[in-house]
Short mmCIF file of C-alpha atoms in Angstrom, two decimals:
data_model
loop_
_atom_site.label_atom_id
_atom_site.label_comp_id
_atom_site.label_asym_id
_atom_site.label_seq_id
_atom_site.Cartn_x
_atom_site.Cartn_y
_atom_site.Cartn_z
CA MET E 163 0.00 0.00 0.00
CA ARG E 164 1.31 3.40 -0.95
CA HIS E 165 1.68 6.25 1.50
CA LYS E 166 3.66 9.41 1.86
CA GLU E 167 6.10 10.14 4.63
CA PRO E 168 6.57 13.61 6.16
CA ALA E 169 7.89 16.21 3.73
CA MET E 170 11.06 18.28 3.99
CA SER E 171 11.31 21.77 2.48
CA ASN E 172 14.30 23.94 1.63
CA ALA E 173 14.79 27.64 1.08
CA SER E 174 14.13 27.42 -2.67
CA GLY E 175 10.55 26.29 -2.08
CA THR E 176 11.27 22.74 -3.22
CA THR E 177 9.92 19.99 -0.99
CA THR E 178 11.34 16.47 -0.77
CA ARG E 179 8.80 13.73 -0.23
CA VAL E 180 8.73 9.96 0.00
CA VAL E 181 6.24 7.37 -1.19
CA GLN E 182 6.40 3.69 -0.23
CA ARG E 183 5.74 0.82 -2.59
CA SER E 184 5.89 -2.95 -2.24
CA SER E 185 9.15 -4.95 -2.05
CA ASP E 186 10.69 -2.44 0.38
CA THR E 187 10.67 0.21 -2.33
CA THR E 188 11.08 3.80 -1.15
CA ILE E 189 10.70 6.41 -3.87
CA ARG E 190 11.98 9.90 -3.11
CA TYR E 191 11.02 12.90 -5.19
CA THR E 192 10.89 16.67 -5.09
CA ILE E 193 7.92 18.91 -5.72
CA SER E 194 7.62 22.65 -6.16
CA GLY E 195 5.15 25.23 -7.40
CA PRO E 196 1.46 25.85 -6.70
CA ALA E 197 -0.88 22.88 -6.38
CA ASP E 198 -3.17 24.20 -9.12
CA GLY E 199 -0.46 24.90 -11.70
CA PRO E 200 0.20 22.86 -14.86
CA ALA E 201 2.02 19.72 -13.70
CA VAL E 202 5.29 18.48 -15.18
CA VAL E 203 6.92 15.24 -14.02
CA PHE E 204 10.64 14.71 -14.74
CA VAL E 205 12.16 11.24 -15.00
CA HIS E 206 15.96 10.85 -15.21
CA GLY E 207 17.98 8.47 -17.33
CA TRP E 208 19.91 5.31 -16.50
CA GLY E 209 22.56 5.86 -13.86
CA CYS E 210 21.35 9.41 -13.26
CA ASP E 211 19.01 11.04 -10.72
CA ARG E 212 16.43 13.76 -10.20
CA ASP E 213 19.05 16.43 -9.45
CA ASP E 214 19.79 16.54 -13.18
CA PHE E 215 16.63 18.62 -13.58
CA GLY E 216 17.30 21.15 -10.81
CA GLU E 217 18.47 23.90 -13.16
CA VAL E 218 15.80 23.14 -15.76
CA THR E 219 13.13 23.57 -13.08
CA ALA E 220 14.55 26.98 -12.14
CA PHE E 221 13.88 28.22 -15.69
CA LEU E 222 10.30 26.97 -15.91
CA PRO E 223 7.39 29.37 -15.27
CA GLU E 224 6.83 29.86 -11.54
CA HIS E 225 3.19 28.78 -11.76
CA TYR E 226 4.14 25.25 -12.87
CA ARG E 227 3.78 22.34 -10.47
CA VAL E 228 7.06 20.43 -10.96
CA LEU E 229 7.85 16.93 -9.71
CA ALA E 230 11.23 15.22 -10.17
CA VAL E 231 11.43 11.52 -9.33
CA ASP E 232 14.33 9.30 -8.31
CA LEU E 233 13.56 5.90 -9.81
CA ALA E 234 14.16 2.84 -7.63
CA GLU E 235 17.85 2.30 -6.77
CA HIS E 236 18.76 5.65 -8.35
CA GLY E 237 19.52 8.82 -6.43
CA GLU E 238 17.95 8.60 -3.00
CA SER E 239 15.38 5.92 -3.85
CA ARG E 240 15.90 2.35 -2.63
CA SER E 241 14.31 -0.99 -3.40
CA ALA E 242 14.70 -4.70 -2.69
CA ARG E 243 12.61 -5.75 -5.67
CA ASP E 244 13.79 -8.06 -8.42
CA VAL E 245 11.75 -6.64 -11.31
CA TRP E 246 13.55 -3.95 -13.33
CA THR E 247 11.36 -3.46 -16.37
CA MET E 248 10.38 -0.09 -17.83
CA GLU E 249 6.82 -0.82 -16.76
CA GLU E 250 7.89 -1.29 -13.14
CA PHE E 251 9.84 1.97 -13.22
CA ALA E 252 6.67 3.59 -14.57
CA ARG E 253 4.87 2.33 -11.48
CA ASP E 254 7.40 4.31 -9.42
CA VAL E 255 6.30 7.41 -11.32
CA ALA E 256 2.62 6.50 -11.03
CA ALA E 257 2.98 6.10 -7.25
CA VAL E 258 4.27 9.67 -7.02
CA VAL E 259 1.58 11.05 -9.32
CA GLU E 260 -1.14 9.29 -7.36
CA ALA E 261 0.30 10.32 -3.99
CA GLU E 262 0.23 13.96 -5.09
CA ARG E 263 -3.29 13.61 -6.55
CA VAL E 264 -2.15 14.95 -9.91
CA ASP E 265 -5.09 14.80 -12.31
CA SER E 266 -3.22 15.91 -15.45
CA CYS E 267 0.47 16.17 -16.28
CA VAL E 268 3.15 16.14 -18.94
CA VAL E 269 5.81 13.49 -18.25
CA VAL E 270 9.34 14.35 -19.40
CA GLY E 271 11.94 11.57 -19.50
CA HIS E 272 15.61 11.59 -20.42
CA SER E 273 17.19 8.53 -22.07
CA LEU E 274 15.91 5.45 -20.19
CA GLY E 275 13.48 7.88 -18.55
CA GLY E 276 11.96 8.45 -21.99
CA ALA E 277 10.96 4.78 -22.10
CA VAL E 278 9.61 5.08 -18.55
CA ALA E 279 7.64 8.18 -19.56
CA VAL E 280 6.02 6.28 -22.43
CA GLU E 281 5.11 3.43 -20.06
CA ALA E 282 3.70 6.00 -17.61
CA GLY E 283 1.49 7.24 -20.41
CA ARG E 284 0.24 3.71 -21.00
CA LEU E 285 -0.27 3.16 -17.26
CA LEU E 286 -2.07 6.48 -16.68
CA PRO E 287 -3.94 7.23 -19.92
CA ASP E 288 -6.36 9.65 -18.25
CA VAL E 289 -3.67 11.56 -16.36
CA VAL E 290 -0.67 11.85 -18.66
CA SER E 291 -1.58 14.31 -21.40
CA HIS E 292 1.72 14.35 -23.30
CA VAL E 293 4.99 12.41 -23.22
CA VAL E 294 8.27 14.22 -23.84
CA ALA E 295 11.51 12.30 -24.45
CA LEU E 296 14.83 14.11 -24.11
CA ASP E 297 17.20 12.40 -26.55
CA ALA E 298 15.43 9.07 -26.15
CA LEU E 299 13.49 6.54 -28.25
CA HIS E 300 15.41 7.28 -31.49
CA TYR E 301 18.51 5.15 -30.76
CA LEU E 302 17.75 2.15 -32.97
CA SER E 303 20.48 -0.03 -31.43
CA LEU E 304 18.98 0.38 -27.96
CA PHE E 305 15.28 1.16 -27.75
CA PRO E 306 13.48 -1.11 -30.25
CA VAL E 307 13.67 -4.60 -28.80
CA GLN E 308 16.80 -6.42 -30.00
CA ASP E 309 17.08 -10.07 -30.92
CA GLU E 310 18.33 -12.42 -28.22
CA SER E 311 21.85 -12.70 -29.59
CA GLN E 312 22.26 -8.92 -29.56
CA ILE E 313 20.85 -8.69 -26.05
CA GLN E 314 23.20 -11.38 -24.77
CA ALA E 315 26.20 -9.80 -26.47
CA MET E 316 25.48 -6.41 -24.91
CA LEU E 317 24.88 -7.79 -21.45
CA ARG E 318 28.00 -9.92 -21.68
CA SER E 319 30.13 -6.92 -22.64
CA PHE E 320 28.83 -4.90 -19.70
CA GLY E 321 29.23 -7.84 -17.36
CA GLU E 322 32.84 -8.41 -18.40
CA ASP E 323 33.92 -4.75 -18.33
CA PHE E 324 31.24 -2.50 -16.90
CA PRO E 325 33.30 0.73 -16.97
CA ALA E 326 34.15 0.18 -20.64
CA GLY E 327 30.47 -0.35 -21.44
CA VAL E 328 29.48 2.85 -19.67
CA ARG E 329 32.29 4.76 -21.37
CA GLY E 330 31.00 3.52 -24.71
CA MET E 331 27.50 4.79 -23.90
CA VAL E 332 28.84 8.21 -22.97
CA GLU E 333 30.89 8.44 -26.14
CA ALA E 334 27.94 7.39 -28.29
CA GLY E 335 25.91 10.25 -26.87
CA SER E 336 28.63 12.87 -27.31
CA PRO E 337 28.82 14.72 -30.63
CA ALA E 338 32.22 15.85 -31.90
CA GLY E 339 33.50 18.75 -29.87
CA THR E 340 31.85 17.75 -26.59
CA ASP E 341 33.97 18.93 -23.66
CA PRO E 342 36.00 15.93 -22.39
CA ALA E 343 35.45 17.13 -18.81
CA LEU E 344 31.70 16.85 -19.33
CA LYS E 345 32.07 13.33 -20.69
CA ASP E 346 34.18 12.37 -17.72
CA ALA E 347 31.59 13.79 -15.31
CA TYR E 348 28.78 11.84 -16.96
CA PHE E 349 30.88 8.68 -16.94
CA GLU E 350 31.74 8.99 -13.23
CA LYS E 351 28.10 9.44 -12.32
CA MET E 352 26.76 6.62 -14.45
CA VAL E 353 29.46 4.07 -13.68
CA SER E 354 28.56 4.36 -9.98
CA VAL E 355 24.95 3.24 -10.53
CA ARG E 356 23.82 0.91 -7.75
CA GLN E 357 24.10 -2.80 -8.49
CA PRO E 358 22.59 -5.22 -9.27
CA ALA E 359 19.86 -2.79 -10.31
CA GLY E 360 22.17 -1.05 -12.81
CA LEU E 361 22.75 -4.09 -14.98
CA ALA E 362 19.24 -5.39 -14.41
CA SER E 363 17.60 -2.13 -15.50
CA LEU E 364 19.85 -2.00 -18.57
CA GLU E 365 18.59 -5.47 -19.46
CA GLY E 366 15.06 -4.27 -18.84
CA LEU E 367 15.62 -1.47 -21.34
CA VAL E 368 17.03 -3.62 -24.13
CA ARG E 369 14.18 -6.10 -23.63
CA TRP E 370 11.56 -3.35 -23.75
CA HIS E 371 9.10 -3.83 -26.65
CA MET E 372 8.89 -0.19 -27.66
CA ASP E 373 7.04 -0.80 -30.93
CA ASP E 374 4.29 -2.73 -29.14
CA VAL E 375 3.98 -0.07 -26.44
CA LEU E 376 3.83 2.77 -28.97
CA ARG E 377 0.86 1.07 -30.61
CA GLU E 378 -0.99 1.16 -27.28
CA VAL E 379 -0.11 4.64 -26.05
CA LYS E 380 -2.58 7.23 -27.32
CA GLN E 381 -1.02 10.44 -26.01
CA PRO E 382 1.13 12.59 -28.28
CA ILE E 383 4.84 11.90 -27.93
CA THR E 384 7.49 14.51 -28.65
CA VAL E 385 11.16 13.57 -28.91
CA PHE E 386 13.78 16.30 -28.66
CA ALA E 387 16.79 14.63 -30.26
CA VAL E 388 20.39 15.80 -30.58
CA ARG E 389 20.64 16.69 -34.26
CA GLU E 390 24.13 15.24 -34.77
CA ILE E 391 23.07 11.89 -33.32
CA LEU E 392 19.62 11.61 -34.90
CA THR E 393 19.52 9.37 -37.98
CA GLN E 394 17.22 9.47 -40.97
CA GLU E 395 16.50 5.78 -40.38
CA ALA E 396 14.98 6.62 -36.98
CA ILE E 397 12.89 9.39 -38.51
CA ASP E 398 11.66 7.06 -41.25
CA ARG E 399 10.78 4.35 -38.74
CA TYR E 400 9.03 6.43 -36.06
CA GLY E 401 8.22 9.79 -37.61
CA ASP E 402 4.62 8.81 -38.32
CA ARG E 403 3.96 8.03 -34.64
CA VAL E 404 6.37 10.27 -32.75
CA ARG E 405 7.04 13.96 -33.33
CA ILE E 406 10.84 14.12 -33.60
CA VAL E 407 12.35 17.58 -33.18
CA PRO E 408 16.12 17.98 -33.78
CA VAL E 409 17.84 20.29 -31.27
CA ASP E 410 21.28 21.85 -31.00
CA LEU E 411 21.69 22.24 -27.24
CA GLY E 412 24.63 19.96 -26.54
CA SER E 413 25.17 16.25 -26.01
CA HIS E 414 22.87 13.43 -24.95
CA HIS E 415 22.73 15.17 -21.57
CA PHE E 416 21.77 18.52 -23.06
CA HIS E 417 19.28 19.23 -20.28
CA ARG E 418 22.31 19.65 -18.00
CA GLU E 419 24.34 21.66 -20.49
CA SER E 420 21.49 23.91 -21.66
CA PRO E 421 18.89 23.98 -18.87
CA GLU E 422 17.30 27.24 -20.02
CA GLY E 423 16.90 25.99 -23.58
CA THR E 424 15.51 22.69 -22.31
CA ALA E 425 13.02 24.50 -20.10
CA GLU E 426 11.84 26.48 -23.11
CA LEU E 427 11.25 23.26 -25.04
CA VAL E 428 9.25 21.73 -22.18
CA ALA E 429 7.21 24.89 -21.63
CA ARG E 430 6.36 24.96 -25.32
CA VAL E 431 4.87 21.46 -25.07
CA VAL E 432 2.98 22.25 -21.85
CA ALA E 433 1.42 25.29 -23.54
CA GLU E 434 0.09 23.26 -26.49
#
């Protein structure tokens, strides 16, 4: 049974709250803004946490109700569960949305969080009005479900040399000219993801049947994709279902590099 624990506020007006789920799962999240404002829910990527959206939130209109969630075993959230699918992560988000009695919201997810945001839309069709993916869903070697040999090869490579696998992910999301110090910072954060949830959630992502889920989700989906990484093949495959908007705000983690520009993109969707 879900319930909230006492809240903690700081000087910026942001409150940290906790919601409990089954399997000793404690989901921590922040919330700010008036209760009657348009609601935006942020979901971080693999190996990241809700703090990634702190600066983005600061640039959003003050009348927005903003929630940022730490998924299980990321950031300050903890869990003893053994299910690490995108759908289960979406239940983390749904628990927060339900605890806060949000009746309508836009869910914004970065990377793995984009998959979670889509699943949240499927889980809460009457609450989630729009799904926004920040450089997610268009990586054809990751998001559409892979065949078993590809899945096993990827998991084996991460299992044999986890740091090398993470470094490869960071490099793949870094266009030419990306500051090496930024890449190192992203690597250090992601390589420290809690285990075994880190590897298990990566497996959950590569086993996610995105094409099947997209057929079920009825809400509009907008993908803001790094132009230099976006491929025509991805546009051809998903452009008729997903609105793909190329952006020039930085690397795969552009919400951290260009928080004001990212906030403008999100606000544009909320205003639609």
